[in-house]
Amino acid sequence: MGDSSSPENHLEGQGQNVLEREDERVKMRTTNEKVIHIKSRSDGLIEPGQKASKDCSAENHVEKPSLEGRSHMNLDSLANGCATRKLVNRDDDENFVRCAQPNSKIKISGSPGSPPDTIKVKDASHFVNDENNSGDNSVLENSERMYPFKKRKFFYQTSSSTSDSWSHCQGIVDSSSTRVNGTNHGAGATMHVIEESSSMADQQVHPASKGCNVKLSIKSFKVPELFIDIPETATIGSLKRTVMEAVTAILGDELHVGILLQGKKVRDDSKTLIQTGISQDDKRHRLGFMLEPRHNRMSSSYNDDPCFLTTGSRQKLSRQSNSLMLQQGSYNVSRERSTVKIENCAEGDLNGVSSLGDTSANNNNMSKCRALVTVPAINMDALAVVPYRRKSGNPDFGQRRIRRPFSVLEVEALVQAVEKLGTGRWRDVKQRAFDNAKHRTYVDLKDKWKTLVHTARISPQQRRGEPVPQELLDRVLAAHAYWSQQQCKHQLKSM
DNA sequence: TTTAGGG
DNA sequence: CCCTAAA
């Protein structure tokens, strides 16, 4: 790119096209005593109790590259001779349940007869897997929602007590992500109780001969299936709390850890790992962990529901629907005229695991240490301790924002804006290309750019998530190079 | 508030 | 994405 005295116009060239798309707004209607029935299946996914009309596209809420998206022209852009693609993303937070106003009435599925004010928690064994059982990338997402506290704090609480030789493994816990060739795997409500729980580490690992310890990585534990019946008039905050408490109730109960080897449950507790077939050489450690409630039915602290055991008929452990869910960022359960979107179960993305620390890029180390992190066992105490308390009355206190992977379209808009404005004016970039995307802050854009640059530099094989067209990545590098150079020049000038 | 970077 | 020191 040649020097452009007018930084506002270099790197340009595309025709203006301002995408403007009125996303189907999700409306939350007020209706009478309807009951929300969210079912979190054992496989971790959360789904509406009833068949939901799956009319959401994978790109949910994000403008689709369809013709309809090109109906408006941005006159300002024309005037400036700029090619600006502004994303008019109507996908604002209010479209999500979690962000709904407290007094919004929502109705997800028909369970007219369900008694209000009840929460039914039905358990099902849930298990965790480390490798072969794909579909757990976004798990963390959900778990985070359920446990609105910061992960760090969580870990802090669960592992601060003991600092053993395992703690150093924390960082690589997730390297062995289940992502394969950029494919996104399922999502699910999962408790990720990874990390070390030292107390049990010793007793489990040390018996093995030195140097032959089997290190395991438990990415996440899925939460048992639970049903929640809550009045439509309940607030979002209470819904969150309800789910939260339901999960806590389950996890708080005495849990039992089950081991699965290649899908089969290992019952003999006296066998050694090697005898059982678990060795460090087994790279595909087809090991699975289960969290089994001590009792078949969990006793929810606030479970006054006599129908507790009658909900069985409603559970469907359809693992298949997995694929369906992970493609949607949210569910559109429409009935009559009410529509509600329930969280993103999967957001189709993967970095869901990133929370464990961006170790993704360290896959090398991983393969080196081969297996990983050691999570000897779950520290039940820690789990049980995980408190659900918020200092603030604000339900969103400390709520981590849900992940919303950038769509290719958004990336394009970002790239275009940066090409024009540079890498140091995120505020302007935001205003220029994401002014209507309330959920994208300039910091987000800056971060996204950072990752884009990184993405563009790594091999395609290492990339994850929705693949970004190489063409865009090239532009990213070009723009990045250009503006970096530009920055240097300016620095020299001022010296 | 916005930048700029590390976490 | 989050958190923050600086500006």
Coordinates of C-alpha atoms in Angstrom, one line a residue, chain A residues 167-440:
Chain A
S167 CA -0.9 -27.4 40.2
H168 CA 1.6 -26.6 37.6
C169 CA -0.4 -28.6 35.2
Q170 CA -3.3 -26.3 35.4
G171 CA -2.4 -24.4 32.4
I172 CA -2.5 -27.3 30.0
V173 CA -5.6 -28.7 31.1
D174 CA -7.5 -28.0 28.1
S175 CA -5.0 -28.3 25.4
S176 CA -6.4 -31.5 24.4
S177 CA -9.4 -29.9 23.3
T178 CA -11.9 -32.0 21.4
R179 CA -11.8 -29.7 18.5
V180 CA -11.1 -31.4 15.3
N181 CA -10.2 -29.5 12.2
G182 CA -12.1 -26.5 13.2
T183 CA -15.2 -28.4 13.8
N184 CA -17.3 -27.3 16.6
H185 CA -18.5 -29.8 19.0
G186 CA -21.4 -29.7 21.2
A187 CA -22.0 -27.6 24.0
G188 CA -23.6 -28.2 27.2
A189 CA -24.2 -27.2 30.6
T190 CA -21.3 -28.4 32.3
M191 CA -19.5 -27.9 35.5
H192 CA -16.0 -27.7 34.7
V193 CA -14.3 -28.9 37.7
I194 CA -11.1 -29.3 36.1
E195 CA -8.0 -28.3 37.6
E196 CA -6.4 -30.0 40.3
S197 CA -7.9 -31.2 43.4
S198 CA -4.8 -32.0 45.1
S199 CA -6.1 -33.8 48.1
M200 CA -6.8 -36.8 46.1
A201 CA -4.0 -36.5 43.7
D202 CA -1.5 -38.1 45.9
Q203 CA -3.4 -41.1 46.8
Q204 CA -4.3 -41.8 43.3
V205 CA -1.2 -41.1 41.5
H206 CA 1.6 -41.8 43.7
P207 CA 1.1 -45.4 43.9
A208 CA 2.2 -45.7 40.4
S209 CA 5.9 -46.0 39.9
K210 CA 7.7 -42.7 39.5
G211 CA 7.6 -41.5 36.0
C212 CA 4.7 -43.5 35.0
N213 CA 2.0 -41.5 36.5
V214 CA -1.1 -41.3 34.5
K215 CA -2.1 -37.8 34.0
L216 CA -5.6 -37.1 33.1
S217 CA -7.4 -34.1 32.0
I218 CA -11.0 -33.7 32.8
K219 CA -12.3 -30.9 30.9
S220 CA -15.6 -30.7 32.3
F221 CA -18.3 -32.4 34.2
K222 CA -21.7 -32.3 32.9
V223 CA -24.4 -31.4 35.1
P224 CA -27.2 -33.9 35.6
E225 CA -30.3 -33.4 33.7
L226 CA -32.6 -31.1 35.5
F227 CA -36.0 -29.9 35.0
I228 CA -37.1 -26.5 36.1
D229 CA -40.6 -25.4 36.3
I230 CA -40.8 -21.8 37.1
P231 CA -43.6 -19.4 36.7
E232 CA -43.6 -17.2 33.8
T233 CA -43.8 -14.3 36.1
A234 CA -40.6 -15.1 37.7
T235 CA -37.8 -12.7 37.0
I236 CA -34.8 -13.6 34.9
G237 CA -32.8 -13.2 38.0
S238 CA -34.8 -15.8 39.8
L239 CA -34.6 -18.1 36.8
K240 CA -30.9 -17.8 36.9
R241 CA -30.9 -18.4 40.6
T242 CA -33.2 -21.3 40.3
V243 CA -31.0 -23.0 37.8
M244 CA -28.0 -22.1 39.8
E245 CA -29.5 -23.5 42.9
A246 CA -30.7 -26.6 41.2
V247 CA -27.2 -27.3 40.0
T248 CA -25.7 -26.5 43.3
A249 CA -28.2 -28.8 45.0
I250 CA -27.2 -31.6 42.8
L251 CA -23.5 -31.1 43.0
G252 CA -23.8 -30.4 46.7
D253 CA -25.3 -33.7 47.3
E254 CA -22.9 -36.4 47.9
L255 CA -21.5 -37.3 44.6
H256 CA -19.8 -40.4 43.6
V257 CA -17.2 -40.6 40.9
G258 CA -17.6 -43.2 38.3
I259 CA -14.9 -44.2 35.9
L260 CA -15.6 -45.2 32.4
L261 CA -13.1 -46.8 30.2
Q262 CA -14.0 -46.9 26.6
G263 CA -17.5 -46.4 27.6
K264 CA -17.7 -49.2 30.0
K265 CA -17.9 -48.6 33.6
V266 CA -15.1 -49.7 35.7
R267 CA -16.3 -51.1 38.9
D268 CA -13.4 -52.7 40.5
D269 CA -11.9 -50.2 42.7
S270 CA -9.1 -52.3 43.7
K271 CA -7.5 -52.7 40.4
T272 CA -4.7 -50.5 39.5
L273 CA -4.8 -48.2 36.6
I274 CA -2.5 -50.3 34.6
Q275 CA -4.5 -53.4 35.3
T276 CA -7.5 -51.6 34.1
G277 CA -5.9 -50.5 31.0
I278 CA -5.2 -47.0 31.9
S279 CA -1.7 -46.1 31.1
Q280 CA 0.1 -43.0 30.2
D281 CA 0.8 -44.5 26.9
D282 CA -2.7 -44.6 26.0
K283 CA -2.9 -41.4 24.2
R284 CA -6.4 -41.7 23.5
H285 CA -7.2 -42.2 27.0
R286 CA -10.7 -43.2 26.5
L287 CA -11.4 -42.4 30.0
G288 CA -14.6 -41.0 31.2
F289 CA -15.6 -39.7 34.5
M290 CA -19.0 -39.6 35.9
L291 CA -20.5 -37.7 38.7
E292 CA -23.1 -39.8 40.2
P293 CA -25.4 -38.5 42.8
R294 CA -25.5 -40.6 45.8
H295 CA -29.2 -41.0 45.5
N296 CA -31.1 -41.4 42.5
R297 CA -33.1 -38.4 43.1
M298 CA -31.5 -35.4 44.2
S299 CA -32.9 -33.6 47.0
S300 CA -33.2 -30.1 46.1
S301 CA -33.2 -27.8 49.0
Y302 CA -36.2 -26.0 47.8
N303 CA -37.8 -28.9 46.4
D304 CA -41.3 -28.9 47.5
D305 CA -42.4 -30.5 44.4
P306 CA -44.3 -33.7 44.9
C307 CA -44.2 -34.3 41.3
F308 CA -40.6 -34.7 41.4
L309 CA -40.6 -38.3 40.4
T310 CA -43.2 -37.9 37.9
T311 CA -41.2 -36.0 35.5
G312 CA -39.4 -39.0 34.3
S313 CA -41.5 -39.3 31.2
R314 CA -40.2 -36.1 30.1
Q315 CA -36.7 -36.9 30.0
K316 CA -35.2 -37.8 26.8
L317 CA -31.6 -38.4 26.7
S318 CA -31.4 -38.0 23.1
R319 CA -27.8 -37.5 22.4
Q320 CA -28.4 -36.9 18.8
S321 CA -30.0 -33.6 19.2
N322 CA -26.5 -32.7 20.0
S323 CA -25.7 -31.7 16.5
L324 CA -28.7 -29.7 16.3
M325 CA -28.0 -27.7 19.3
L326 CA -24.4 -26.9 18.8
Q327 CA -25.3 -25.0 15.7
Q328 CA -27.6 -22.7 17.3
G329 CA -26.7 -19.8 19.3
S330 CA -30.0 -19.8 20.9
Y331 CA -33.3 -21.4 20.8
N332 CA -36.3 -20.0 19.4
V333 CA -39.1 -21.6 21.0
S334 CA -42.2 -20.1 19.7
R335 CA -45.6 -20.7 20.7
E336 CA -48.4 -18.6 19.9
R337 CA -46.8 -15.3 19.7
S338 CA -44.4 -15.6 22.4
T339 CA -40.9 -16.3 21.7
V340 CA -38.0 -16.6 23.8
K341 CA -34.5 -17.3 23.2
I342 CA -32.7 -19.3 25.7
E343 CA -29.2 -18.6 26.1
N344 CA -26.7 -19.8 23.7
C345 CA -26.2 -23.4 24.4
A346 CA -23.3 -23.6 22.1
E347 CA -22.7 -20.6 20.2
G348 CA -21.2 -22.8 17.7
D349 CA -17.8 -22.1 19.0
L350 CA -15.1 -23.4 20.6
N351 CA -13.3 -21.1 22.6
G352 CA -15.7 -22.1 25.2
V353 CA -12.8 -23.8 26.6
S354 CA -10.5 -20.9 26.4
S355 CA -11.5 -20.0 29.8
L356 CA -9.1 -22.5 31.0
G357 CA -6.5 -20.4 29.9
D358 CA -5.6 -19.9 26.3
T359 CA -3.6 -22.9 26.2
S360 CA -4.9 -23.7 22.9
A361 CA -1.7 -22.5 21.3
N362 CA 0.3 -24.7 23.4
N363 CA -0.7 -27.9 22.0
N364 CA 2.8 -28.7 21.5
N365 CA 3.7 -28.7 25.1
M366 CA 0.7 -30.8 25.5
S367 CA 1.6 -33.5 23.2
K368 CA 4.9 -33.4 24.9
C369 CA 3.6 -34.0 28.3
R370 CA 1.2 -36.1 26.6
A371 CA -1.3 -36.4 28.7
L372 CA -1.9 -33.8 30.6
V373 CA -3.1 -32.5 33.6
T374 CA -3.9 -34.4 36.4
V375 CA -7.0 -34.3 37.8
P376 CA -6.9 -37.0 40.1
A377 CA -10.4 -36.7 41.2
I378 CA -13.0 -34.3 41.9
N379 CA -12.8 -32.5 45.1
M380 CA -16.2 -32.8 46.3
D381 CA -15.7 -30.4 49.0
A382 CA -14.7 -27.8 46.7
L383 CA -17.7 -28.4 44.6
A384 CA -20.0 -28.3 47.5
V385 CA -18.4 -25.3 48.7
V386 CA -18.9 -23.4 45.6
P387 CA -21.2 -21.0 46.9
Y388 CA -23.8 -19.1 45.1
R389 CA -23.8 -15.8 46.7
R390 CA -23.6 -12.4 45.5
K391 CA -22.7 -9.5 47.5
S392 CA -24.7 -7.3 45.2
G393 CA -28.3 -7.7 44.7
N394 CA -27.7 -7.3 41.1
P395 CA -28.1 -10.7 39.4
D396 CA -25.6 -9.7 36.8
F397 CA -23.0 -9.1 39.3
G398 CA -19.9 -10.6 38.1
Q399 CA -21.7 -12.2 35.2
R400 CA -19.3 -12.9 32.5
R401 CA -20.7 -12.0 29.2
I402 CA -21.7 -14.8 27.0
R403 CA -19.3 -15.6 24.2
R404 CA -20.4 -14.4 20.8
P405 CA -18.0 -15.5 18.2
F406 CA -17.6 -13.1 15.4
S407 CA -19.2 -14.1 12.2
V408 CA -17.4 -13.8 9.0
L409 CA -19.5 -10.8 8.2
E410 CA -18.5 -9.1 11.3
V411 CA -14.9 -9.9 10.7
E412 CA -15.2 -8.4 7.3
A413 CA -16.7 -5.3 8.7
L414 CA -13.9 -5.1 11.2
V415 CA -11.2 -5.6 8.7
Q416 CA -12.7 -3.0 6.5
A417 CA -12.9 -0.5 9.3
V418 CA -9.4 -1.2 10.5
E419 CA -8.0 -0.9 7.0
K420 CA -9.4 2.6 7.0
L421 CA -8.9 3.7 10.5
G422 CA -6.0 1.9 11.7
T423 CA -5.3 -0.2 14.7
G424 CA -5.4 2.5 17.3
R425 CA -8.8 4.0 17.0
W426 CA -11.0 1.3 18.2
R427 CA -13.5 3.7 19.4
D428 CA -13.9 4.9 15.9
V429 CA -13.9 1.5 14.5
K430 CA -16.7 0.6 16.8
Q431 CA -18.7 3.6 15.8
R432 CA -18.0 3.1 12.2
A433 CA -18.7 -0.6 11.7
F434 CA -20.4 -1.8 14.9
D435 CA -22.3 1.1 16.0
N436 CA -25.4 -0.9 16.2
A437 CA -23.9 -4.0 17.6
K438 CA -24.4 -3.2 21.2
H439 CA -22.6 -6.2 22.4
R440 CA -19.4 -5.4 20.6

